[in-house]
Amino acid sequence: MPELSQEMMQTLAAYGPIVLMALVFYFILYRPQKKQQQQRAEMLNNLKKGDRVIAAGGMYGTIVALDAKKVTLKVSEKVEIDFLRSAIQSYQNDPKNT
């Protein structure tokens, strides 16, 4: 096995911490956030009539109509409110909410 020269060792010592920090940021910050974004996009794409959801601001309701950008929630008798599809935060019966 060839020995590393003094210059090569100094270069590795200089860039090693930077590479290590990049790896830590990738595994601790970037990957979990990317996974969460994918799960949210999947949830928004799978919305359907009758789903009980929570919208931004804590508004609870049942989906009565939806299209590509808009969701209509029934929040009580005779009260329906339009929301952007992206304003839906989660399902009401999602175990993460309890």
XYZ file of N, CA, C and O in Angstrom:
392
model
N 0.845 -1.176 0.000
C 0.000 0.000 0.000
C 0.890 1.238 0.000
O 1.762 1.385 0.849
N 0.664 2.142 -0.940
C 1.517 3.334 -1.007
C 1.237 4.270 0.159
O 0.114 4.404 0.615
N 2.283 4.885 0.611
C 2.145 5.822 1.725
C 1.704 7.183 1.206
O 2.045 7.589 0.101
N 0.941 7.882 2.006
C 0.476 9.203 1.630
C 1.563 10.221 1.950
O 2.192 10.173 3.006
N 1.750 11.152 1.038
C 2.762 12.182 1.254
C 2.271 13.172 2.310
O 1.095 13.205 2.659
N 3.203 13.962 2.792
C 2.875 14.960 3.813
C 1.854 15.965 3.282
O 0.936 16.350 3.990
N 1.995 16.360 2.010
C 1.053 17.317 1.414
C -0.346 16.721 1.338
O -1.344 17.398 1.598
N -0.427 15.458 0.960
C -1.724 14.787 0.854
C -2.394 14.692 2.222
O -3.602 14.890 2.337
N -1.640 14.405 3.256
C -2.188 14.319 4.606
C -2.722 15.680 5.058
O -3.775 15.768 5.672
N -1.997 16.751 4.738
C -2.445 18.092 5.105
C -3.721 18.466 4.360
O -4.629 19.085 4.935
N -3.806 18.075 3.104
C -5.007 18.352 2.318
C -6.208 17.611 2.892
O -7.294 18.178 3.040
N -6.005 16.343 3.229
C -7.092 15.571 3.831
C -7.511 16.159 5.175
O -8.696 16.221 5.492
N -6.569 16.587 5.962
C -6.868 17.171 7.260
C -7.619 18.497 7.112
O -8.462 18.832 7.936
N -7.346 19.226 6.028
C -8.009 20.517 5.814
C -9.448 20.335 5.316
O -10.355 21.048 5.746
N -9.665 19.396 4.404
C -10.986 19.218 3.811
C -11.834 18.172 4.530
O -13.042 18.102 4.312
N -11.266 17.385 5.371
C -12.000 16.338 6.079
C -13.179 16.852 6.889
O -14.296 16.348 6.750
N -12.984 17.872 7.730
C -14.115 18.387 8.521
C -15.244 18.953 7.659
O -16.412 18.805 7.987
N -14.883 19.576 6.545
C -15.908 20.135 5.654
C -16.737 19.016 5.036
O -17.963 19.093 4.979
N -16.075 17.965 4.586
C -16.778 16.819 4.009
C -17.649 16.151 5.070
O -18.805 15.792 4.808
N -17.124 16.020 6.268
C -17.886 15.418 7.361
C -19.135 16.247 7.684
O -20.222 15.700 7.873
N -18.997 17.573 7.722
C -20.153 18.440 7.970
C -21.185 18.309 6.864
O -22.400 18.283 7.137
N -20.742 18.212 5.623
C -21.671 18.048 4.499
C -22.450 16.748 4.643
O -23.668 16.717 4.412
N -21.790 15.687 5.030
C -22.477 14.409 5.230
C -23.483 14.483 6.376
O -24.597 13.959 6.273
N -23.100 15.132 7.453
C -24.007 15.274 8.596
C -25.243 16.073 8.185
O -26.372 15.683 8.487
N -25.056 17.187 7.489
C -26.188 17.982 7.039
C -27.091 17.171 6.113
O -28.309 17.259 6.191
N -26.500 16.376 5.246
C -27.300 15.574 4.325
C -28.171 14.576 5.080
O -29.367 14.479 4.834
N -27.585 13.828 5.992
C -28.324 12.768 6.671
C -29.242 13.271 7.784
O -30.245 12.641 8.099
N -28.924 14.399 8.393
C -29.741 14.886 9.504
C -30.792 15.905 9.043
O -31.889 15.940 9.594
N -30.485 16.696 8.033
C -31.418 17.736 7.616
C -32.093 17.460 6.275
O -33.315 17.477 6.171
N -31.325 17.228 5.242
C -31.868 17.173 3.886
C -32.719 15.937 3.640
O -33.847 16.045 3.158
N -32.216 14.759 3.944
C -32.960 13.526 3.660
C -34.294 13.445 4.384
O -35.312 13.153 3.759
N -34.361 13.723 5.689
C -35.668 13.673 6.353
C -36.663 14.697 5.796
O -37.841 14.410 5.652
N -36.177 15.883 5.462
C -37.061 16.909 4.915
C -37.579 16.483 3.545
O -38.761 16.655 3.247
N -36.724 15.925 2.725
C -37.136 15.462 1.398
C -38.174 14.350 1.517
O -39.165 14.332 0.781
N -37.975 13.443 2.462
C -38.929 12.349 2.676
C -40.280 12.903 3.124
O -41.330 12.459 2.652
N -40.266 13.883 4.028
C -41.503 14.488 4.510
C -42.232 15.203 3.367
O -43.456 15.136 3.267
N -41.501 15.891 2.499
C -42.112 16.566 1.360
C -42.772 15.560 0.418
O -43.866 15.811 -0.095
N -42.130 14.428 0.197
C -42.700 13.399 -0.661
C -43.968 12.819 -0.050
O -44.955 12.599 -0.754
N -43.978 12.594 1.260
C -45.170 12.074 1.926
C -46.316 13.076 1.848
O -47.463 12.696 1.615
N -46.016 14.354 2.016
C -47.051 15.384 1.935
C -47.619 15.474 0.520
O -48.840 15.559 0.343
N -46.750 15.453 -0.481
C -47.220 15.504 -1.866
C -48.103 14.293 -2.176
O -49.136 14.424 -2.849
N -47.724 13.131 -1.684
C -48.522 11.923 -1.887
C -49.882 12.064 -1.205
O -50.915 11.701 -1.780
N -49.904 12.610 0.012
C -51.161 12.805 0.724
C -52.071 13.765 -0.037
O -53.259 13.503 -0.208
N -51.526 14.866 -0.539
C -52.328 15.840 -1.275
C -52.859 15.251 -2.581
O -53.976 15.555 -2.994
N -52.077 14.409 -3.223
C -52.518 13.785 -4.475
C -53.585 12.723 -4.246
O -54.357 12.419 -5.153
N -53.637 12.142 -3.055
C -54.584 11.068 -2.763
C -55.861 11.550 -2.072
O -56.656 10.725 -1.627
N -56.061 12.866 -1.952
C -57.285 13.370 -1.340
C -58.490 12.974 -2.180
O -58.424 12.944 -3.411
N -59.605 12.676 -1.493
C -60.836 12.316 -2.202
C -62.040 12.788 -1.391
O -61.919 13.128 -0.218
N -63.206 12.808 -2.033
C -64.435 13.209 -1.346
C -64.671 12.310 -0.146
O -64.441 11.112 -0.201
N -65.137 12.918 0.923
C -65.440 12.166 2.136
C -64.292 12.092 3.125
O -64.500 11.705 4.275
N -63.079 12.452 2.717
C -61.948 12.446 3.647
C -62.143 13.539 4.693
O -62.539 14.656 4.376
N -61.857 13.199 5.934
C -61.904 14.172 7.029
C -60.480 14.703 7.203
O -59.566 13.937 7.463
N -60.330 16.024 7.049
C -58.996 16.626 7.037
C -58.923 17.828 7.965
O -59.941 18.336 8.435
N -57.699 18.264 8.197
C -57.424 19.486 8.942
C -56.723 20.443 7.982
O -55.712 20.099 7.371
N -57.273 21.649 7.849
C -56.683 22.656 6.971
C -55.775 23.573 7.782
O -55.755 23.527 9.013
N -55.044 24.406 7.076
C -54.182 25.389 7.736
C -55.018 26.252 8.661
O -56.145 26.607 8.347
N -54.502 26.555 9.815
C -55.241 27.340 10.789
C -56.100 26.493 11.703
O -56.814 27.012 12.544
N -56.066 25.170 11.522
C -56.795 24.283 12.412
C -58.254 24.063 12.057
O -59.025 23.611 12.893
N -58.659 24.392 10.833
C -60.048 24.201 10.424
C -60.277 22.720 10.104
O -59.610 22.159 9.239
N -61.208 22.088 10.822
C -61.557 20.688 10.602
C -62.735 20.630 9.643
O -63.650 21.456 9.731
N -62.727 19.640 8.743
C -63.856 19.506 7.845
C -63.781 18.234 7.035
O -62.816 17.474 7.103
N -64.842 18.018 6.262
C -64.944 16.857 5.370
C -64.947 17.360 3.937
O -65.680 18.310 3.605
N -64.161 16.751 3.084
C -64.072 17.174 1.692
C -65.378 16.819 0.979
O -65.813 15.677 0.991
N -65.998 17.841 0.368
C -67.218 17.607 -0.410
C -66.982 17.807 -1.902
O -67.750 17.311 -2.717
N -65.922 18.537 -2.262
C -65.575 18.740 -3.672
C -64.098 19.094 -3.752
O -63.552 19.698 -2.829
N -63.478 18.697 -4.847
C -62.086 19.077 -5.045
C -61.754 19.086 -6.521
O -62.353 18.368 -7.316
N -60.809 19.936 -6.871
C -60.247 19.945 -8.219
C -58.733 20.085 -8.088
O -58.188 19.858 -7.009
N -58.067 20.455 -9.157
C -56.601 20.460 -9.155
C -56.002 21.397 -8.107
O -54.973 21.084 -7.517
N -56.641 22.550 -7.869
C -56.070 23.532 -6.949
C -56.934 23.824 -5.733
O -56.452 24.360 -4.748
N -58.213 23.497 -5.783
C -59.144 23.924 -4.746
C -59.826 22.725 -4.097
O -60.126 21.739 -4.745
N -60.070 22.841 -2.784
C -60.784 21.829 -2.013
C -61.914 22.539 -1.282
O -61.709 23.598 -0.684
N -63.106 21.965 -1.324
C -64.232 22.520 -0.579
C -64.490 21.629 0.625
O -64.707 20.426 0.484
N -64.428 22.241 1.812
C -64.653 21.507 3.055
C -66.003 21.866 3.647
O -66.380 23.036 3.698
N -66.691 20.848 4.113
C -67.918 21.063 4.876
C -67.501 21.071 6.343
O -67.035 20.069 6.873
N -67.648 22.235 6.976
C -67.194 22.372 8.359
C -68.338 22.235 9.350
O -68.104 21.962 10.528
N -69.574 22.468 8.915
C -70.772 22.220 9.726
C -71.966 22.193 8.776
O -71.803 22.351 7.569
N -73.165 22.007 9.323
C -74.353 21.985 8.471
C -74.461 23.293 7.715
O -74.353 24.368 8.301
N -74.634 23.206 6.423
C -74.844 24.357 5.539
C -73.657 25.319 5.479
O -73.811 26.455 5.061
N -72.486 24.889 5.926
C -71.299 25.748 5.861
C -70.196 25.008 5.119
O -69.684 23.993 5.590
N -69.876 25.525 3.933
C -68.793 24.952 3.125
C -67.794 26.053 2.814
O -68.184 27.167 2.457
N -66.525 25.745 2.963
C -65.463 26.732 2.765
C -64.469 26.190 1.743
O -64.095 25.018 1.799
N -64.032 27.065 0.830
C -63.031 26.694 -0.171
C -61.630 26.960 0.371
O -61.384 27.999 0.985
N -60.742 26.000 0.141
C -59.335 26.123 0.521
C -58.475 25.750 -0.671
O -58.900 24.982 -1.534
N -57.276 26.273 -0.698
C -56.296 25.755 -1.645
C -55.944 24.332 -1.244
O -55.916 24.006 -0.054
N -55.685 23.511 -2.222
C -55.320 22.119 -1.929
C -54.078 22.078 -1.039
O -53.968 21.242 -0.151
N -53.151 22.998 -1.261
C -51.915 23.020 -0.472
C -52.150 23.437 0.978
O -51.266 23.270 1.815
N -53.332 23.970 1.304
C -53.640 24.378 2.683
C -54.062 23.196 3.550
O -54.191 23.349 4.760
N -54.281 22.036 2.944
C -54.645 20.859 3.726
C -53.392 20.343 4.422
O -52.376 20.066 3.785
N -53.464 20.231 5.752
C -52.294 19.837 6.529
C -52.198 18.332 6.728
O -51.129 17.755 6.608
N -53.324 17.697 7.084
C -53.281 16.263 7.363
C -54.697 15.715 7.452
O -55.674 16.459 7.406
N -54.786 14.410 7.588
C -56.059 13.741 7.834
C -56.410 13.882 9.306
O -55.527 13.907 10.164
N -57.700 13.929 9.636
C -58.116 14.058 11.032
C -57.761 12.811 11.829
O -57.397 12.890 12.994
N -57.886 11.646 11.233
C -57.640 10.410 11.957
C -56.189 9.944 11.859
O -55.880 8.826 12.180
N -55.306 10.840 11.437
C -53.882 10.527 11.326
C -53.297 10.362 12.730
O -53.442 11.257 13.560
N -52.634 9.226 13.035
C -52.080 9.035 14.378
C -51.042 10.085 14.771
O -50.797 10.308 15.947
N -50.431 10.770 13.819
C -49.436 11.795 14.126
C -50.068 13.032 14.769
O -49.385 13.825 15.381
N -51.384 13.203 14.613
C -52.071 14.380 15.147
C -52.441 14.235 16.607
O -52.828 15.199 17.241
N -52.403 13.040 17.147
C -52.839 12.841 18.528
C -51.682 12.839 19.496
O -50.570 12.828 19.176
